[in-house]
Short mmCIF file of C-alpha atoms in Angstrom, two decimals:
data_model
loop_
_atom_site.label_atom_id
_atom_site.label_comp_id
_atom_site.label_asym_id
_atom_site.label_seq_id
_atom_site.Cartn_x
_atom_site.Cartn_y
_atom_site.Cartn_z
CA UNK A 147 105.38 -0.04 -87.53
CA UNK A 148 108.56 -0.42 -88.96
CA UNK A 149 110.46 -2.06 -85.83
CA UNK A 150 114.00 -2.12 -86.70
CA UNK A 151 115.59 -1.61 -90.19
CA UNK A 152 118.40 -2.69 -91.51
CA UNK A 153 120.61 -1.91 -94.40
CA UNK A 154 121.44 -3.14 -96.83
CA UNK A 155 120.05 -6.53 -97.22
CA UNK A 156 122.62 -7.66 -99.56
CA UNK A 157 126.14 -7.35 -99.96
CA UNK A 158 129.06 -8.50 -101.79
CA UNK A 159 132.92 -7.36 -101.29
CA UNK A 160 136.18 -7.74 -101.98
CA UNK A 161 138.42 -8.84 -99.44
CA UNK A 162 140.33 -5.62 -98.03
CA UNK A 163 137.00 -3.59 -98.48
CA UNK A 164 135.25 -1.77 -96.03
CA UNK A 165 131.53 -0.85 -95.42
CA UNK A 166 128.69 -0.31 -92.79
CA UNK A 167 125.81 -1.40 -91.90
CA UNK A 168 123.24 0.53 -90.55
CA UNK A 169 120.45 0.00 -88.30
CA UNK A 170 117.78 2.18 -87.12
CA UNK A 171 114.41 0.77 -84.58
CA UNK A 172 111.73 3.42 -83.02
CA UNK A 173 110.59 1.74 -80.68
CA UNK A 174 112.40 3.93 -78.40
CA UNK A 175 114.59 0.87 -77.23
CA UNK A 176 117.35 1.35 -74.80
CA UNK A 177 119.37 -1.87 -76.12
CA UNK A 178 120.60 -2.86 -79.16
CA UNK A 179 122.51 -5.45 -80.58
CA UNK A 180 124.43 -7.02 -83.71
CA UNK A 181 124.93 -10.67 -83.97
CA UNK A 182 126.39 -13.01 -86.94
CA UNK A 183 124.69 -16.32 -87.77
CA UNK A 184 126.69 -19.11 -89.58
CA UNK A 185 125.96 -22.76 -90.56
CA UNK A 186 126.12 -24.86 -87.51
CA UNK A 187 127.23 -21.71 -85.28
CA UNK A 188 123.92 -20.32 -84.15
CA UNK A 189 123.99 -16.77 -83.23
CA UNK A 190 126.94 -14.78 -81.70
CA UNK A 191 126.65 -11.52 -80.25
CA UNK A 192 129.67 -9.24 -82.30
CA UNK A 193 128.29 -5.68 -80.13
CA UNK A 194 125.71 -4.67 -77.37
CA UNK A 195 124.78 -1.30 -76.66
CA UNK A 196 122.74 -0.29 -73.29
CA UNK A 197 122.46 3.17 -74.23
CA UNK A 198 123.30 6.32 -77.19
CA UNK A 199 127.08 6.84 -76.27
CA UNK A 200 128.06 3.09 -74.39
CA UNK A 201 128.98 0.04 -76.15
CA UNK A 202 130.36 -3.76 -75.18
CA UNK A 203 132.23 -6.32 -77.06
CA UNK A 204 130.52 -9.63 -77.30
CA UNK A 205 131.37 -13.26 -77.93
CA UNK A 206 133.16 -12.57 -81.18
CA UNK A 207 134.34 -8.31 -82.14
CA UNK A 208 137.24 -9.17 -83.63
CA UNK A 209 137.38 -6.78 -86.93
CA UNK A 210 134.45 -5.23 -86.33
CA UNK A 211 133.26 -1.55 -84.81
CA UNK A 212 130.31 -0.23 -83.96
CA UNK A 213 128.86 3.32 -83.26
CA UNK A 214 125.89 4.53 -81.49
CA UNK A 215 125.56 7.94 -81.75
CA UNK A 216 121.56 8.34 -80.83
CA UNK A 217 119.19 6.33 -79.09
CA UNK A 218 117.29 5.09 -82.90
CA UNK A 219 120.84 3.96 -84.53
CA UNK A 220 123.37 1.76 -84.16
CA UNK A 221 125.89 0.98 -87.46
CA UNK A 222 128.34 -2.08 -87.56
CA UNK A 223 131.30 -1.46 -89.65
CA UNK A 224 134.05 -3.43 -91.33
CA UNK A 225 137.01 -1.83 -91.74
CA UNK A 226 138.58 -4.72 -93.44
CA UNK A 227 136.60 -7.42 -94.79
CA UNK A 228 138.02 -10.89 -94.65
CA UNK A 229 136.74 -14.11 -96.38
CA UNK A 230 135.99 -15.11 -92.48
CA UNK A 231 133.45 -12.24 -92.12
CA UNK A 232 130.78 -13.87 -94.89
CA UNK A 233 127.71 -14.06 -92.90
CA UNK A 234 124.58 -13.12 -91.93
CA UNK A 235 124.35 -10.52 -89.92
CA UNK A 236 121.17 -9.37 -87.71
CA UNK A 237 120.39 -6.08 -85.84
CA UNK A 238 118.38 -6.42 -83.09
CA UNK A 239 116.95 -4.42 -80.04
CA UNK A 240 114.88 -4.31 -76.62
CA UNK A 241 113.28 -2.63 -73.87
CA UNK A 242 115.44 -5.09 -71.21
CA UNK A 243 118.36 -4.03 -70.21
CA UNK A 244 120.58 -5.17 -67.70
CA UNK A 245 120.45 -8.76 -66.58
CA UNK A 246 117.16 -9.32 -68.09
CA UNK A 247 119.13 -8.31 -71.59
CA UNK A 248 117.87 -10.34 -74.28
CA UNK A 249 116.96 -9.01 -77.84
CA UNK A 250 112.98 -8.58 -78.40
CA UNK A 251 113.14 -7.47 -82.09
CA UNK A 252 115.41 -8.40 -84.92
CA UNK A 253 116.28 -6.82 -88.33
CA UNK A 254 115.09 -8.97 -91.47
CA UNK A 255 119.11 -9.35 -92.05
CA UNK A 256 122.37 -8.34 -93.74
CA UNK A 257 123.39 -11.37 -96.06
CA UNK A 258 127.21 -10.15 -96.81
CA UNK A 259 129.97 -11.87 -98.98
CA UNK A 260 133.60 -11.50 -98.90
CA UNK A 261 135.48 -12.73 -102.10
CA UNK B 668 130.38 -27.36 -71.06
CA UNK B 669 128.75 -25.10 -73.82
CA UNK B 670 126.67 -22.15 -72.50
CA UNK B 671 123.48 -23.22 -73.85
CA UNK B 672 123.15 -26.16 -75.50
CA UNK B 673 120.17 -27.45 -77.76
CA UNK B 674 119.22 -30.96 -79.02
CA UNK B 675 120.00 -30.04 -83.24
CA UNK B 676 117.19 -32.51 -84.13
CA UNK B 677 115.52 -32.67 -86.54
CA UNK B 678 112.20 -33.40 -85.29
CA UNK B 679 109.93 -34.82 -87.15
CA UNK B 680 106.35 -35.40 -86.32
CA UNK B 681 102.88 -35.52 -87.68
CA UNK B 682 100.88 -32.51 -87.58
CA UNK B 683 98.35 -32.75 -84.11
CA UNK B 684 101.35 -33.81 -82.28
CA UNK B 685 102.47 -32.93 -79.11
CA UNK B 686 106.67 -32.42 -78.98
CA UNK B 687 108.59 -30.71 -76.39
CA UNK B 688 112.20 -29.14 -76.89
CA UNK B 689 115.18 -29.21 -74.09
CA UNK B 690 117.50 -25.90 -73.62
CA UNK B 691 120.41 -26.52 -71.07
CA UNK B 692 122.17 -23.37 -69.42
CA UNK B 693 125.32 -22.94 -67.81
CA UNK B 694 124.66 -19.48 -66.13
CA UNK B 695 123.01 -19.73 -62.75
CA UNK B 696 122.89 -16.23 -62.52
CA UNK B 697 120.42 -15.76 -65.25
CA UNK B 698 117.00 -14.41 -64.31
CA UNK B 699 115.06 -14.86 -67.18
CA UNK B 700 114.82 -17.07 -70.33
CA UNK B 701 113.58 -16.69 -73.43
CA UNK B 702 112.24 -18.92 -76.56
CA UNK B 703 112.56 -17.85 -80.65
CA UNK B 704 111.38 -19.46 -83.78
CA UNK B 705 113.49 -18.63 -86.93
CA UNK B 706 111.56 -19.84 -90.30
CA UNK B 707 114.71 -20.07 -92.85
CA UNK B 708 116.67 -17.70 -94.13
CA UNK B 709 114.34 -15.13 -91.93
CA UNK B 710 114.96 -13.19 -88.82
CA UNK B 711 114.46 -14.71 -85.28
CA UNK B 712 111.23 -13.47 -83.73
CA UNK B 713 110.48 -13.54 -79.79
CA UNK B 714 108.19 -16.51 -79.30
CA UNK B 715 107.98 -16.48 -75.68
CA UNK B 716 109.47 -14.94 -72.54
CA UNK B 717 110.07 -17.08 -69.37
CA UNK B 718 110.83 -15.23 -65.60
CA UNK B 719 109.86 -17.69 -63.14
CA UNK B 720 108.35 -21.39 -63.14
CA UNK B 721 106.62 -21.02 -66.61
CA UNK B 722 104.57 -19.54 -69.01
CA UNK B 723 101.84 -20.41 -71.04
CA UNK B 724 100.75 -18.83 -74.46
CA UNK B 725 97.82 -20.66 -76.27
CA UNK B 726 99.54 -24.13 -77.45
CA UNK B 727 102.62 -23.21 -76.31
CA UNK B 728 104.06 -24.08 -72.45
CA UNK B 729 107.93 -23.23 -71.72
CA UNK B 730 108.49 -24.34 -68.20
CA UNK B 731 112.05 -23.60 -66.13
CA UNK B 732 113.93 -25.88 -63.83
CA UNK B 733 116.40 -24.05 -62.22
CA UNK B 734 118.18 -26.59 -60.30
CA UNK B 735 118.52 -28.73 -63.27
CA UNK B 736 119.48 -25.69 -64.97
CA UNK B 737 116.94 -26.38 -68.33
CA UNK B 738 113.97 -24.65 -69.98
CA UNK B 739 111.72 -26.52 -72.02
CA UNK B 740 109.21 -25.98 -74.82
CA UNK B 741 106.32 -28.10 -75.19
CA UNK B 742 104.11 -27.36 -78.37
CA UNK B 743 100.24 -28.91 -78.50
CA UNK B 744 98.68 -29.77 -81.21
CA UNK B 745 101.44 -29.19 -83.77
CA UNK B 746 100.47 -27.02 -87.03
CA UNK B 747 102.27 -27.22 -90.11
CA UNK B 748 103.10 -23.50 -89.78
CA UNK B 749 104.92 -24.53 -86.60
CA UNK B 750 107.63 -26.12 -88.96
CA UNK B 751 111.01 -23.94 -87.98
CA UNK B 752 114.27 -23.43 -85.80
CA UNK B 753 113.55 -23.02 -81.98
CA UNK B 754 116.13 -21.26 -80.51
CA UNK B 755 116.69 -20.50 -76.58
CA UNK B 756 118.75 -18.01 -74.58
CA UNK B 757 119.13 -17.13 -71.62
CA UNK B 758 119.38 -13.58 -69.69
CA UNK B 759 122.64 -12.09 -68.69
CA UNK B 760 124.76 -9.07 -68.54
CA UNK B 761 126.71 -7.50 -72.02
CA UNK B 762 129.33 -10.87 -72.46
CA UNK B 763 127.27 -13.20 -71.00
CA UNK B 764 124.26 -12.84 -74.08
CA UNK B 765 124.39 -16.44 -75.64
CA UNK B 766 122.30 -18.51 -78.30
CA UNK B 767 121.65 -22.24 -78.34
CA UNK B 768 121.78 -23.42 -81.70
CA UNK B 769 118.62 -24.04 -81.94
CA UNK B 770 116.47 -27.14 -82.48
CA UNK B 771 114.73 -27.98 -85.74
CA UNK B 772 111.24 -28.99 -85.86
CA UNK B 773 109.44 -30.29 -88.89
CA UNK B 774 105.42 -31.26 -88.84
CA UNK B 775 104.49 -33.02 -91.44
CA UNK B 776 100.82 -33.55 -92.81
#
């Protein structure tokens, strides 16, 4: 099983730049998410998405946009990269929804640099 | 008062060891609670899934205190491949979907 897929795994910019990244799970999941992880910072939740069509901002969706236009995808997109956006970024997704959210499945990654 | 708050660590302790983690949460309203390991530079993966008074998964125990507002991880019998970043978050609605930090455990041989 393939779980969720993300791409691309690697990434370098240039600030002013924009790009998206893409992730796909079929599992059939209702949720998905996209978080950041930094040094020190944990993970912070950037989108959620309950269902195709509905979306939320997070802790931190400041220059970022999402789209999820079926139930299998859900693409993050940067529309332009700052220095401030380096990161890792994760896709991830459940069966939970509601308020027993919490991501079951994660993405291997997006590592992304902004020069 | 952070939302969820984790002891950093490092731990470090011999491998056969018993440790046991703290998580701290802010949100009463949260119904359920869940455990991750992260090996580095790799993705979290679900370790275990807490929605009452505890759970119990081979050496692993997480137990919940709700009016102390903490969920704990206790590992048995440590393994060297149990050497990673524990991270703990609780349930909640769209905004209220927080990380700790995580904790970092090391076993050593």
């Amino acid at each position: 099983n393939a779980g969720v897929t993300q791409t691309p795994k690697f990434q370098v910019l240039k600030t002013g730049q924009s790009m998206t990244l893409q992730c796909a799970q079929d599992m059939n999941h209702n949720s998905m998410y996209w978080y950041r992880q930094d040094p020190g910072m944990g993970l912070r939740l950037i989108y959620y998405s309950a269902s195709e069509g509905t979306t939320d901002k997070g802790e931190v969706p400041n220059g970022y946009n999402v789209s999820r236009l079926n139930k299998r995808e859900f693409s993050l997109r940067l529309e332009s990269a700052a220095p401030s956006q380096t990161s890792v970024y994760f896709c991830a997704s459940s069966a939970l929804t509601g308020i027993q959210n919490q991501p079951q499945h994660f993405g291997d990654g997006t590592r992304l640099s902004i020069l | 008062r952070k939302e969820v708050e984790q002891d950093p660590g490092p731990f470090n302790v011999p491998e056969g060891a018993t440790v046991a983690f703290n998580c701290t949460y802010s949100n009463s309203a949260s119904q359920s609670f869940f455990w991750y390991r992260q090996d580095c530079r790799k993705e979290p993966k679900l370790l275990m899934s807490v929605y009452s008074s505890g759970n119990e998964d081979g050496r692993f125990t997480a137990q919940l205190n709700r009016a102390s507002q903490y969920i704990s991880l206790l590992i048995r019998d440590s393994k060297l491949s149990d050497s990673a970043t524990y991270l703990c978050a609780p349930s909640g609605s769209a905004r209220q979907l927080t990380f700790g930090s995580g904790t970092q455990l090391t076993v050593l041989p």
